[in-house]
Coordinates of C-alpha atoms and ligand atoms in Angstrom, one line a residue:
M1 CA 156.4 155.9 162.4
L2 CA 159.7 157.1 161.6
S3 CA 162.8 155.2 163.8
D4 CA 164.3 158.1 165.9
V5 CA 167.6 157.8 164.1
V6 CA 165.5 158.8 160.8
A7 CA 163.5 161.7 162.9
N8 CA 166.6 162.9 164.3
K9 CA 168.1 163.4 160.9
I10 CA 165.2 164.8 159.3
A11 CA 165.6 167.3 162.4
A12 CA 169.3 167.7 162.1
G13 CA 168.2 169.5 158.8
E14 CA 166.5 172.4 160.7
V15 CA 169.3 172.6 163.4
V16 CA 172.5 171.9 161.6
D17 CA 173.6 172.9 158.4
R18 CA 177.1 173.9 158.2
P19 CA 180.0 173.3 160.9
A20 CA 179.5 176.7 162.4
S21 CA 176.1 175.4 163.4
V22 CA 177.7 173.0 165.3
A23 CA 179.9 175.3 166.9
K24 CA 177.1 177.5 168.0
E25 CA 175.2 174.9 169.7
L26 CA 178.4 173.6 171.9
L27 CA 178.8 177.2 172.7
E28 CA 175.9 177.6 174.1
N29 CA 175.6 174.8 176.1
A30 CA 178.8 175.1 178.0
L31 CA 177.9 178.8 178.6
D32 CA 174.3 177.0 179.3
A33 CA 176.8 174.8 181.9
G34 CA 177.8 178.5 183.6
A35 CA 181.5 177.3 182.4
G36 CA 184.4 179.9 183.3
H37 CA 186.6 178.4 180.3
I38 CA 185.6 177.4 177.0
E39 CA 187.9 176.1 174.3
M40 CA 186.8 174.8 171.1
E41 CA 188.9 173.6 168.6
L42 CA 188.4 173.4 164.6
A43 CA 190.1 171.5 161.9
A44 CA 189.4 171.5 158.4
G45 CA 187.1 174.2 158.6
G46 CA 185.3 172.6 161.4
R47 CA 184.3 169.8 158.5
K48 CA 186.8 167.4 160.3
L49 CA 186.3 168.4 163.7
V50 CA 184.5 170.9 165.9
A51 CA 185.1 170.4 169.7
V52 CA 184.6 172.4 172.7
T53 CA 185.6 171.5 176.1
D54 CA 184.1 173.8 179.2
D55 CA 184.6 173.7 182.8
G56 CA 180.7 173.5 183.9
A57 CA 178.7 171.8 186.0
G58 CA 179.0 168.4 183.5
M59 CA 176.8 165.8 183.6
T60 CA 176.0 162.4 185.3
R61 CA 176.1 159.1 183.7
D62 CA 172.6 159.1 183.0
D63 CA 172.4 162.2 181.9
A64 CA 174.7 162.2 179.5
I65 CA 173.3 159.1 178.1
L66 CA 170.2 161.1 178.4
S67 CA 171.6 164.2 176.9
I68 CA 171.6 163.1 173.2
E69 CA 168.1 161.4 173.2
R70 CA 165.5 163.9 170.9
H71 CA 163.8 166.3 173.4
A72 CA 166.0 165.9 176.1
T73 CA 166.5 168.9 177.8
S74 CA 167.7 169.9 181.6
K75 CA 166.3 173.2 181.1
I76 CA 162.9 173.6 180.8
R77 CA 159.9 171.4 182.0
D78 CA 156.9 173.0 180.8
V79 CA 155.6 175.0 177.9
D80 CA 155.5 178.1 180.2
D81 CA 159.1 177.5 180.9
I82 CA 159.6 179.1 177.9
E83 CA 157.7 182.5 178.7
S84 CA 160.8 182.7 181.3
I85 CA 164.1 181.0 180.2
A86 CA 167.3 182.0 181.4
T87 CA 169.4 179.7 179.4
M88 CA 170.9 179.5 175.6
G89 CA 169.0 176.2 175.1
F90 CA 166.0 174.9 175.8
R91 CA 164.5 172.4 172.9
G92 CA 166.8 169.4 173.7
E93 CA 167.1 169.1 169.9
A94 CA 170.9 170.0 169.8
L95 CA 173.0 167.2 171.1
A96 CA 170.9 164.6 169.2
A97 CA 170.4 166.2 165.9
I98 CA 174.5 166.9 165.9
A99 CA 174.8 163.1 166.5
S100 CA 172.8 161.8 163.9
V101 CA 175.1 163.2 161.3
S102 CA 178.6 163.1 162.7
R103 CA 181.0 161.1 164.8
F104 CA 180.2 162.1 167.8
R105 CA 181.8 161.5 171.3
L106 CA 180.7 163.4 174.4
T107 CA 182.9 163.3 177.9
T108 CA 181.6 165.0 181.2
R109 CA 182.1 164.5 184.7
S110 CA 179.4 166.1 187.1
A111 CA 181.6 167.7 190.1
D112 CA 180.6 165.2 192.7
A113 CA 181.4 162.2 190.5
V114 CA 184.3 159.9 191.0
S115 CA 184.7 159.6 187.2
G116 CA 183.7 160.4 184.3
T117 CA 181.6 159.1 181.7
A118 CA 182.3 159.1 177.6
V119 CA 179.7 158.3 175.2
R120 CA 179.9 157.4 171.6
L121 CA 177.7 157.5 168.7
S122 CA 178.3 156.9 164.8
G123 CA 175.2 158.6 162.7
G124 CA 172.7 158.5 165.4
K125 CA 173.8 155.2 166.5
L126 CA 174.9 154.7 170.0
L127 CA 178.4 152.7 169.7
D128 CA 179.5 152.5 173.3
V129 CA 178.8 154.1 177.2
E130 CA 182.5 154.0 179.0
D131 CA 183.6 155.4 182.5
A132 CA 186.0 157.6 181.3
G133 CA 189.1 159.4 183.8
C134 CA 188.5 163.3 183.1
P135 CA 188.2 166.9 184.8
V136 CA 185.0 168.3 185.5
G137 CA 183.0 169.6 182.9
T138 CA 182.0 168.5 179.3
R139 CA 183.7 167.8 176.2
V140 CA 182.1 167.3 173.3
E141 CA 183.9 166.3 169.5
V142 CA 182.4 166.4 166.8
R143 CA 183.6 164.6 163.6
N144 CA 183.3 164.4 159.9
L145 CA 180.3 166.2 160.0
F146 CA 177.8 164.9 157.5
F147 CA 180.0 161.8 156.6
N148 CA 176.5 160.2 156.2
V149 CA 174.2 162.6 154.6
P150 CA 175.9 163.1 151.2
A151 CA 173.3 165.7 149.9
R152 CA 174.6 168.1 152.7
R153 CA 178.1 167.6 152.1
K154 CA 177.8 168.7 148.8
F155 CA 176.3 172.0 150.0
L156 CA 179.1 173.0 152.6
R157 CA 181.6 175.5 150.9
T158 CA 185.1 175.7 150.8
Q159 CA 187.0 175.0 154.1
Q160 CA 188.0 178.6 154.4
T161 CA 184.6 179.8 154.0
E162 CA 183.2 177.2 157.0
L163 CA 186.1 178.5 158.8
S164 CA 185.4 181.5 158.8
H165 CA 181.5 180.9 159.8
C166 CA 182.7 179.1 162.5
R167 CA 184.9 181.8 163.7
Q168 CA 182.4 184.3 163.3
V169 CA 180.1 181.9 165.8
F170 CA 183.5 182.3 168.0
F171 CA 183.4 185.9 168.2
T172 CA 180.0 186.7 168.4
Y173 CA 180.0 184.7 172.0
A174 CA 183.2 185.7 172.9
V175 CA 181.4 189.4 172.7
A176 CA 178.1 188.0 174.3
C177 CA 179.9 187.0 177.3
P178 CA 183.1 188.4 178.6
S179 CA 182.8 186.8 181.8
A180 CA 184.3 183.2 180.7
G181 CA 187.4 182.8 179.2
M182 CA 187.4 182.0 175.9
R183 CA 190.0 179.9 173.7
L184 CA 190.2 179.1 169.8
V185 CA 192.2 176.8 168.3
V186 CA 192.5 176.7 164.6
D187 CA 194.6 173.6 162.9
E188 CA 196.1 173.1 166.2
R189 CA 197.1 176.9 166.0
E190 CA 196.0 179.1 169.1
V191 CA 194.0 182.1 167.3
Y192 CA 192.4 183.9 170.3
N193 CA 192.6 183.5 173.7
L194 CA 190.7 185.9 175.9
P195 CA 190.7 185.9 179.6
G196 CA 187.9 185.7 181.3
G197 CA 185.6 187.6 184.1
V198 CA 186.3 191.1 182.3
G199 CA 184.1 193.8 181.6
M200 CA 182.7 194.3 177.5
K201 CA 185.1 197.2 177.0
E202 CA 188.0 194.6 177.8
R203 CA 186.8 192.1 175.9
L204 CA 186.0 194.5 173.1
R205 CA 189.7 195.6 173.3
A206 CA 190.9 192.1 172.8
L207 CA 189.3 191.4 169.8
Y208 CA 189.5 195.2 167.8
D209 CA 192.4 197.4 167.7
S210 CA 192.4 200.4 170.0
P211 CA 191.5 203.2 167.4
F212 CA 188.3 201.1 166.4
V213 CA 187.2 200.9 170.3
E214 CA 188.1 204.5 170.6
A215 CA 185.3 204.9 168.3
L216 CA 182.8 203.4 170.6
R217 CA 180.9 205.3 172.8
P218 CA 178.9 203.1 176.1
V219 CA 175.1 202.9 176.0
E220 CA 173.2 202.7 178.7
Y221 CA 169.5 203.2 179.1
A222 CA 166.7 202.2 180.7
E223 CA 163.0 202.9 180.0
G224 CA 160.9 200.8 182.7
P225 CA 161.6 196.8 182.8
L226 CA 163.3 197.5 179.4
R227 CA 167.3 198.3 179.5
V228 CA 169.4 199.0 176.3
S229 CA 173.0 198.9 177.2
G230 CA 176.4 198.2 175.1
F231 CA 178.2 200.2 172.7
A232 CA 177.7 202.2 169.7
G233 CA 180.2 203.4 167.2
L234 CA 180.6 206.8 166.2
P235 CA 179.3 207.6 162.2
A236 CA 182.4 207.3 161.7
L237 CA 182.5 204.1 161.9
H238 CA 179.9 203.1 159.3
R239 CA 180.2 199.7 157.1
G240 CA 178.5 198.6 154.1
D241 CA 176.4 195.7 155.5
R242 CA 175.1 194.7 159.3
S243 CA 178.0 192.4 160.0
G244 CA 179.7 195.3 162.2
Q245 CA 176.1 195.2 164.3
Y246 CA 176.0 192.8 167.2
L247 CA 172.6 192.4 168.8
F248 CA 171.6 190.4 172.2
V249 CA 168.5 189.8 173.5
N250 CA 168.3 188.7 176.9
G251 CA 172.1 187.9 176.3
R252 CA 171.1 185.7 173.4
P253 CA 172.8 186.8 169.6
A254 CA 169.7 187.2 168.2
G255 CA 168.5 189.7 165.4
A256 CA 165.3 190.9 164.7
P257 CA 163.9 193.2 162.1
L258 CA 162.2 195.8 164.4
V259 CA 165.5 196.7 165.9
S260 CA 167.4 196.9 162.3
Y261 CA 164.6 199.6 161.7
A262 CA 165.1 201.5 165.0
V263 CA 169.1 201.2 164.5
R264 CA 168.5 203.4 160.6
E265 CA 165.9 205.6 162.5
A266 CA 168.6 206.4 165.4
Y267 CA 171.5 207.1 162.8
E268 CA 169.0 208.5 160.1
T269 CA 171.0 211.4 159.3
L270 CA 174.4 210.3 160.8
V271 CA 175.5 207.8 158.2
P272 CA 175.1 207.9 154.6
K273 CA 172.6 205.9 152.8
G274 CA 173.2 202.8 152.6
R275 CA 175.9 202.3 154.8
H276 CA 175.2 201.4 158.7
P277 CA 176.6 201.7 161.8
V278 CA 178.6 199.3 164.3
L279 CA 176.8 198.4 167.5
F280 CA 177.3 196.0 170.4
L281 CA 173.9 196.1 171.7
F282 CA 172.4 194.6 174.9
I283 CA 168.9 194.8 175.1
E284 CA 167.2 193.2 178.0
M285 CA 163.3 192.8 179.0
P286 CA 161.2 190.6 180.9
P287 CA 161.2 187.5 179.5
D288 CA 157.6 187.2 178.8
W289 CA 158.1 190.3 176.5
V290 CA 159.8 188.1 173.7
D291 CA 159.1 185.3 171.9
V292 CA 162.4 183.0 170.9
N293 CA 160.9 180.1 170.0
V294 CA 160.0 181.3 166.4
H295 CA 162.9 179.4 164.9
P296 CA 164.8 175.8 165.8
T297 CA 168.2 177.7 165.5
K298 CA 166.5 181.0 167.7
K299 CA 168.6 183.2 165.2
E300 CA 165.0 185.7 165.5
V301 CA 163.2 186.5 168.2
R302 CA 160.0 188.4 168.1
F303 CA 158.9 191.2 170.6
R304 CA 155.4 191.3 172.4
K305 CA 156.1 194.9 173.1
G306 CA 157.3 196.4 169.8
N307 CA 156.8 200.0 170.2
E308 CA 158.5 200.0 173.5
T309 CA 161.6 197.9 172.3
R310 CA 161.7 200.2 169.0
D311 CA 161.6 203.3 171.1
A312 CA 164.2 202.2 173.8
V313 CA 166.6 201.3 171.1
I314 CA 166.4 204.8 169.5
G315 CA 166.1 207.1 172.7
A316 CA 169.4 204.7 173.8
L317 CA 171.4 205.2 170.9
R318 CA 170.8 209.1 170.7
T319 CA 171.6 209.6 173.9
A320 CA 174.9 207.6 173.4
L321 CA 175.8 209.6 170.5
K322 CA 174.6 212.8 171.4
Q323 CA 176.8 213.0 174.4
D324 CA 179.8 212.8 171.9
G325 CA 178.4 215.6 170.1
G326 CA 177.7 217.8 172.6
A327 CA 181.5 218.1 173.5
V328 CA 182.6 218.4 170.3
S329 CA 180.5 221.8 169.5
A330 CA 181.0 222.7 173.2
S331 CA 184.9 223.4 173.0
R332 CA 185.4 225.4 170.4
E333 CA 182.7 228.1 170.8
I334 CA 184.2 231.5 170.9
P335 CA 181.7 233.9 172.7
F336 CA 179.7 236.0 170.9
T337 CA 180.0 239.5 173.4
R338 CA 179.0 242.6 171.0
P339 CA 181.6 245.6 171.3
Q340 CA 180.9 248.3 174.5
M341 CA 178.2 250.7 172.6
A342 CA 176.0 252.6 173.7
D343 CA 172.4 251.4 172.6
R344 CA 171.8 254.5 170.3
Q345 CA 175.0 255.5 169.5
V346 CA 176.1 253.9 166.1
R347 CA 179.8 255.1 165.6
I348 CA 182.3 255.5 168.0
E349 CA 185.2 257.6 167.5
G350 CA 188.9 255.5 167.2
L351 CA 187.4 251.9 167.0
P352 CA 188.7 250.8 163.5
V353 CA 186.4 250.4 160.6
V354 CA 185.8 247.2 159.3
Q355 CA 188.3 246.9 156.5
P356 CA 187.3 244.9 152.7
F357 CA 188.6 241.3 153.3
Q358 CA 192.6 241.4 152.4
Y359 CA 193.5 237.8 151.5
P360 CA 194.5 237.1 148.0
R361 CA 192.7 236.1 144.8
L362 CA 193.2 232.8 143.8
P363 CA 193.1 232.3 140.0
L364 CA 191.2 229.4 138.7
R365 CA 191.3 229.6 135.5
E366 CA 194.8 230.3 132.9
D367 CA 192.9 233.1 131.3
E368 CA 192.5 234.9 134.6
G369 CA 195.8 237.0 134.6
E370 CA 195.2 240.9 135.7
K371 CA 191.9 241.3 134.3
P372 CA 189.0 242.4 136.4
S373 CA 186.3 240.3 137.2
G374 CA 182.7 240.6 136.3
A375 CA 181.2 241.4 139.2
E376 CA 183.5 244.1 140.3
A377 CA 182.8 245.2 137.0
G378 CA 179.6 245.2 138.0
H379 CA 177.8 242.7 135.1
P380 CA 176.0 239.2 136.0
P381 CA 178.0 235.7 136.0
A382 CA 180.6 235.2 133.9
E383 CA 179.7 233.2 130.5
A384 CA 179.3 229.5 131.9
A385 CA 182.0 227.4 132.1
A386 CA 182.8 225.2 129.6
K387 CA 183.3 221.8 130.7
G388 CA 186.3 220.7 132.8
D389 CA 186.5 224.0 133.2
S390 CA 186.6 226.0 136.4
P391 CA 183.2 228.0 137.3
W392 CA 185.1 230.6 138.1
A393 CA 187.8 233.0 137.4
W394 CA 188.9 233.1 140.9
C395 CA 188.0 232.8 144.2
R396 CA 189.1 234.4 147.3
V397 CA 189.1 231.9 150.9
L398 CA 187.8 234.2 153.4
G399 CA 187.4 231.3 156.2
Q400 CA 185.5 228.6 157.8
V401 CA 182.3 229.1 160.0
G402 CA 181.4 226.1 161.9
G403 CA 184.6 224.8 162.0
L404 CA 183.4 223.1 159.2
Y405 CA 182.3 224.9 155.7
V406 CA 184.7 226.8 153.7
V407 CA 183.5 230.4 153.0
M408 CA 184.5 232.5 149.6
E409 CA 184.3 234.7 147.7
T410 CA 184.5 234.7 144.0
E411 CA 183.1 237.2 141.0
D412 CA 179.8 236.3 141.1
G413 CA 178.9 236.1 144.6
L414 CA 179.3 233.9 147.7
V415 CA 180.8 230.2 147.9
L416 CA 180.0 227.6 151.1
M417 CA 182.2 224.3 150.5
D418 CA 181.9 221.2 152.2
P419 CA 185.7 220.3 152.4
H420 CA 185.4 216.8 153.4
A421 CA 182.7 215.9 150.4
A422 CA 185.1 218.5 148.0
H423 CA 188.0 216.5 148.6
E424 CA 185.7 212.8 148.0
R425 CA 184.8 214.6 144.6
V426 CA 188.5 215.0 143.9
L427 CA 190.3 211.8 145.0
Y428 CA 186.8 210.1 143.2
E429 CA 187.6 211.4 140.6
K430 CA 191.4 211.2 140.1
F431 CA 191.4 207.4 141.3
M432 CA 188.8 206.8 139.1
E433 CA 190.7 208.1 136.3
E434 CA 193.7 205.9 137.2
V435 CA 191.4 203.0 137.5
K436 CA 190.2 203.6 133.8
A437 CA 193.3 203.7 133.2
N438 CA 194.6 200.7 134.3
R439 CA 197.5 202.5 135.6
V440 CA 197.1 202.9 139.5
R441 CA 199.9 204.0 140.8
S442 CA 200.6 202.6 144.1
Q443 CA 202.9 203.9 147.2
G444 CA 205.0 201.6 149.7
L445 CA 204.2 202.2 153.1
L446 CA 207.4 203.3 155.4
A447 CA 206.2 200.3 157.7
A448 CA 204.4 197.2 156.7
E449 CA 201.1 197.2 158.2
S450 CA 199.6 194.2 159.4
V451 CA 195.8 194.4 159.6
D452 CA 194.2 191.8 161.9
L453 CA 190.5 191.6 160.3
P454 CA 186.8 189.9 161.7
P455 CA 186.6 186.3 160.0
A456 CA 184.0 188.2 157.5
D457 CA 186.1 191.2 156.5
A458 CA 188.9 188.6 156.2
L459 CA 186.8 186.3 153.5
R460 CA 185.8 189.0 151.8
V461 CA 189.5 190.6 151.1
R462 CA 190.8 187.2 150.8
K463 CA 188.3 186.7 148.1
N464 CA 189.1 189.4 146.0
M465 CA 192.7 190.1 146.3
K466 CA 193.4 189.8 143.1
L467 CA 190.9 193.1 142.4
L468 CA 192.5 194.8 145.5
C469 CA 196.4 194.3 144.2
E470 CA 195.1 195.7 140.5
M471 CA 193.3 198.8 142.3
G472 CA 197.3 199.1 143.6
F473 CA 197.6 197.7 147.2
G474 CA 199.9 196.1 147.9
L475 CA 198.4 192.9 149.7
S476 CA 199.5 189.6 150.9
E477 CA 198.1 187.3 153.4
F478 CA 199.9 186.4 156.5
G479 CA 198.2 183.4 158.0
G480 CA 194.7 183.5 159.7
D481 CA 193.1 186.5 159.5
T482 CA 196.1 188.8 159.1
F483 CA 197.3 190.7 156.2
I484 CA 200.2 192.7 155.2
V485 CA 199.9 195.8 153.8
D486 CA 202.7 197.5 152.4
A487 CA 201.4 199.3 150.0
L488 CA 198.6 201.6 148.8
P489 CA 197.1 203.4 146.3
T490 CA 198.7 207.0 146.1
C491 CA 195.5 208.7 145.7
L492 CA 194.5 207.8 148.8
G493 CA 196.7 209.6 150.7
N494 CA 197.6 208.8 154.3
V495 CA 195.0 206.9 155.6
S496 CA 194.8 204.0 157.7
A497 CA 195.6 200.9 155.6
R498 CA 192.6 198.7 157.8
S499 CA 190.0 201.3 157.6
V500 CA 190.4 201.4 153.7
L501 CA 190.7 197.5 153.5
V502 CA 187.6 196.8 155.4
D503 CA 185.5 199.3 153.2
V504 CA 187.1 198.2 149.8
A505 CA 186.4 194.7 150.2
D506 CA 183.2 195.5 151.1
S507 CA 182.4 197.4 148.6
L508 CA 183.8 195.0 145.8
E509 CA 181.8 192.4 147.3
K510 CA 179.0 194.4 146.5
G511 CA 179.8 195.0 143.4
G512 CA 180.1 191.3 143.0
Q513 CA 176.9 190.8 144.2
R514 CA 175.6 192.3 141.7
G515 CA 177.4 190.9 138.8
G516 CA 178.8 194.1 137.6
T517 CA 182.1 194.6 136.7
E518 CA 182.0 198.2 136.2
R519 CA 180.0 199.3 139.2
W520 CA 182.6 197.8 141.5
A521 CA 185.4 200.2 140.6
E522 CA 182.8 203.1 141.1
D523 CA 181.8 202.0 144.5
A524 CA 185.3 200.3 145.5
V525 CA 186.5 204.4 144.5
A526 CA 184.2 206.0 146.3
M527 CA 184.4 204.5 149.6
A528 CA 188.0 204.9 149.5
A529 CA 187.5 208.1 148.0
C530 CA 185.1 208.6 151.4
K531 CA 187.8 207.0 153.7
A532 CA 190.7 208.9 152.5
A533 CA 189.0 212.8 152.4
V534 CA 189.4 215.2 155.2
K535 CA 187.3 214.9 157.7
A536 CA 184.3 217.1 159.2
Q537 CA 186.6 217.6 162.2
D538 CA 189.8 217.9 160.8
R539 CA 191.8 221.3 160.9
L540 CA 192.6 222.9 157.2
R541 CA 195.4 225.1 156.6
L542 CA 194.9 227.9 154.7
A543 CA 197.0 226.6 151.9
E544 CA 195.6 223.0 152.0
I545 CA 191.8 224.6 151.8
E546 CA 193.4 226.6 148.3
Q547 CA 194.5 223.4 147.0
L548 CA 191.6 221.6 147.3
V549 CA 189.5 224.5 145.9
V550 CA 191.8 224.8 142.5
D551 CA 191.7 220.4 142.4
L552 CA 188.2 221.2 142.4
A553 CA 187.7 223.7 140.3
K554 CA 189.5 221.2 137.6
A555 CA 186.9 217.7 138.5
E556 CA 184.6 217.0 135.7
M557 CA 181.5 217.4 138.5
P558 CA 182.7 219.5 141.0
Y559 CA 179.1 219.9 142.6
T560 CA 178.8 217.0 144.2
C561 CA 180.4 214.5 146.1
P562 CA 180.5 210.5 144.8
H563 CA 177.7 209.7 147.1
G564 CA 175.6 212.6 145.7
R565 CA 175.7 215.3 148.2
P566 CA 176.8 218.7 147.3
T567 CA 180.0 219.7 147.9
L568 CA 179.5 223.9 147.1
I569 CA 176.2 226.6 148.0
F570 CA 176.8 229.1 145.7
L571 CA 175.1 232.0 146.7
G572 CA 175.3 234.8 143.2
F573 CA 175.3 238.4 143.8
G574 CA 171.9 238.6 141.8
E575 CA 170.6 236.8 144.6
L576 CA 172.0 238.7 147.4
R577 CA 170.9 241.9 145.4
R578 CA 167.0 240.1 145.5
K579 CA 167.1 239.0 149.2
F580 CA 168.0 242.6 150.1
G581 CA 165.2 244.2 148.4
R582 CA 167.7 246.0 146.1
S583 CA 166.4 245.0 142.3
Ligands
ADP1 P1 169.5 172.1 175.1 O1 170.3 173.0 174.8 O2 168.0 172.9 173.9 O3 168.8 171.8 176.3 P2 170.7 170.0 173.8 O4 170.8 169.0 172.9 O5 171.9 171.1 173.2 O6 169.8 170.7 174.3 O7 171.5 169.7 175.1 C1 170.7 168.7 176.2 C2 171.0 168.4 177.4 O8 172.4 168.3 177.3 C3 171.2 170.0 178.0 O9 169.9 169.9 178.6 C4 172.0 169.9 179.2 O10 171.4 169.0 180.2 C5 173.1 168.6 179.0 N1 174.4 169.3 178.2 C6 174.6 169.6 176.9 N2 175.7 170.2 176.8 C7 176.0 170.3 177.9 C8 177.6 170.8 178.7 N3 178.6 171.2 178.3 N4 177.6 170.3 180.0 C9 176.5 170.1 181.0 N5 175.0 169.5 180.1 C10 175.3 169.7 178.9
MG2 MG1 171.6 173.0 173.5

């Protein structure tokens, strides 16, 4: 038989592996106790202190002493109870595990008790139990985590890293429970003070900036006893990994491969390959449809009705995103009405005859002076363009169809251009050239922008600070997860510092993981170009389109965007002739 102290220490390995897991367990307990206000304090990335204070139900003296015993829980009695669990915790392991690897202090008072109780432990050994004056609720202080487990302590990362994991936990529960007021204090500085009793949207507004929140669409979907609600990000918010996806199953933060697949399917054609949308998704179902007990930390869940769940998630997301797409396309349509014309009558006197296009030609090659073009002279496509040379001698922008695609005529035929993809290619080559030549030009912003990032993003930016500066970002730390951006790479043009920063940091991170030194630049630049490029819904002026065509014609690889999508679709006169059977 192992002694309790040893058994707890072993069990602690499963439940507690870093300060962030302490933060998670303590926040869950506070929420389970029905707290209306929760405060979390961290010192030295949580290694020195993680403390959570709540105004929940509190405990009696007896319960307080029991609570730190292994397998002591007030939340279930029977195995069957797990099937209908409504609380975050139920295994009764957390406090015992945490107390066995830290200096631990619990003070608590229940509503009807005259005085509170303070319990102190060190490395799992009970030091004392005393009466204590304290308000109704509970405060748990966890100091010097792993002070008695050197092997574990060695695996802790820098304070910065541990802190950012703790903050991420706080952030996740803040999203999960907008009804509770939540405050976070880091090294005695207030980082968040979120009012409680609010709805999801208000909570998100308190956590993110408003352009981000504006790009979220409400999700509300029910199929039998399954309910999917929350917010789905418009496809344009896509990111390089799933760190922008918050999933809650019956109120509990959870991951589930099945849901990830469903999300990917729902967004399949909407976000580029390898990118992930942003989501805050709450799935609710009868408790016996989900198994939350597959892992000690309950991070992953399994669904008993996999197909139903997947279909509901896909249905919910598609419905949420469709509303938006519909509204956009409906607003601009011009009704297509036929001119009043008698059925058989083909010509009506007095109506104008269709004119040949009047727009001027745009010379694309230097040699294109007044010389007549190949097509007009009646012969097939011009001598293939030399590398870097324009594929066509001239073009004429005829207009835009579908509010997006640019229609052009060249000497060889009809060309359709996707302005976003084209612009992406142009920016990509421009920026890449600068990076390769080590002469990135940077342009100061009129007003420095302060960018507040979610903890995970902040960590990446911090890690890649030097590279980002080399890439032309004027970047400095402002403390916490705030950065000051006072310059951007010139070629990015007018973009939001925030969105570029997040995305570039993202791909830098991946480059680092692959160990590539060259690839990071390509990825980051492709991403930055994508962010900076004109968007599908932007209305472009003729001069802007023409500039784009000229720039694209000069590009080394004009036919695809850096992600491999085509920029141009070409329909030659030869093909047109064949299609019309003119041979
Ligand atoms: P679990 O949450 O799985 O039940 P824990 O070890 O986290 O196990 O907690 C043990 C018990 O201590 C809980 O079941 C609960 O009764 C009590 N407890 C823990 N934290 C709090 C708190 N903040 N407020 C009130 N009771 C608490
Ligand atoms: Mg618990």
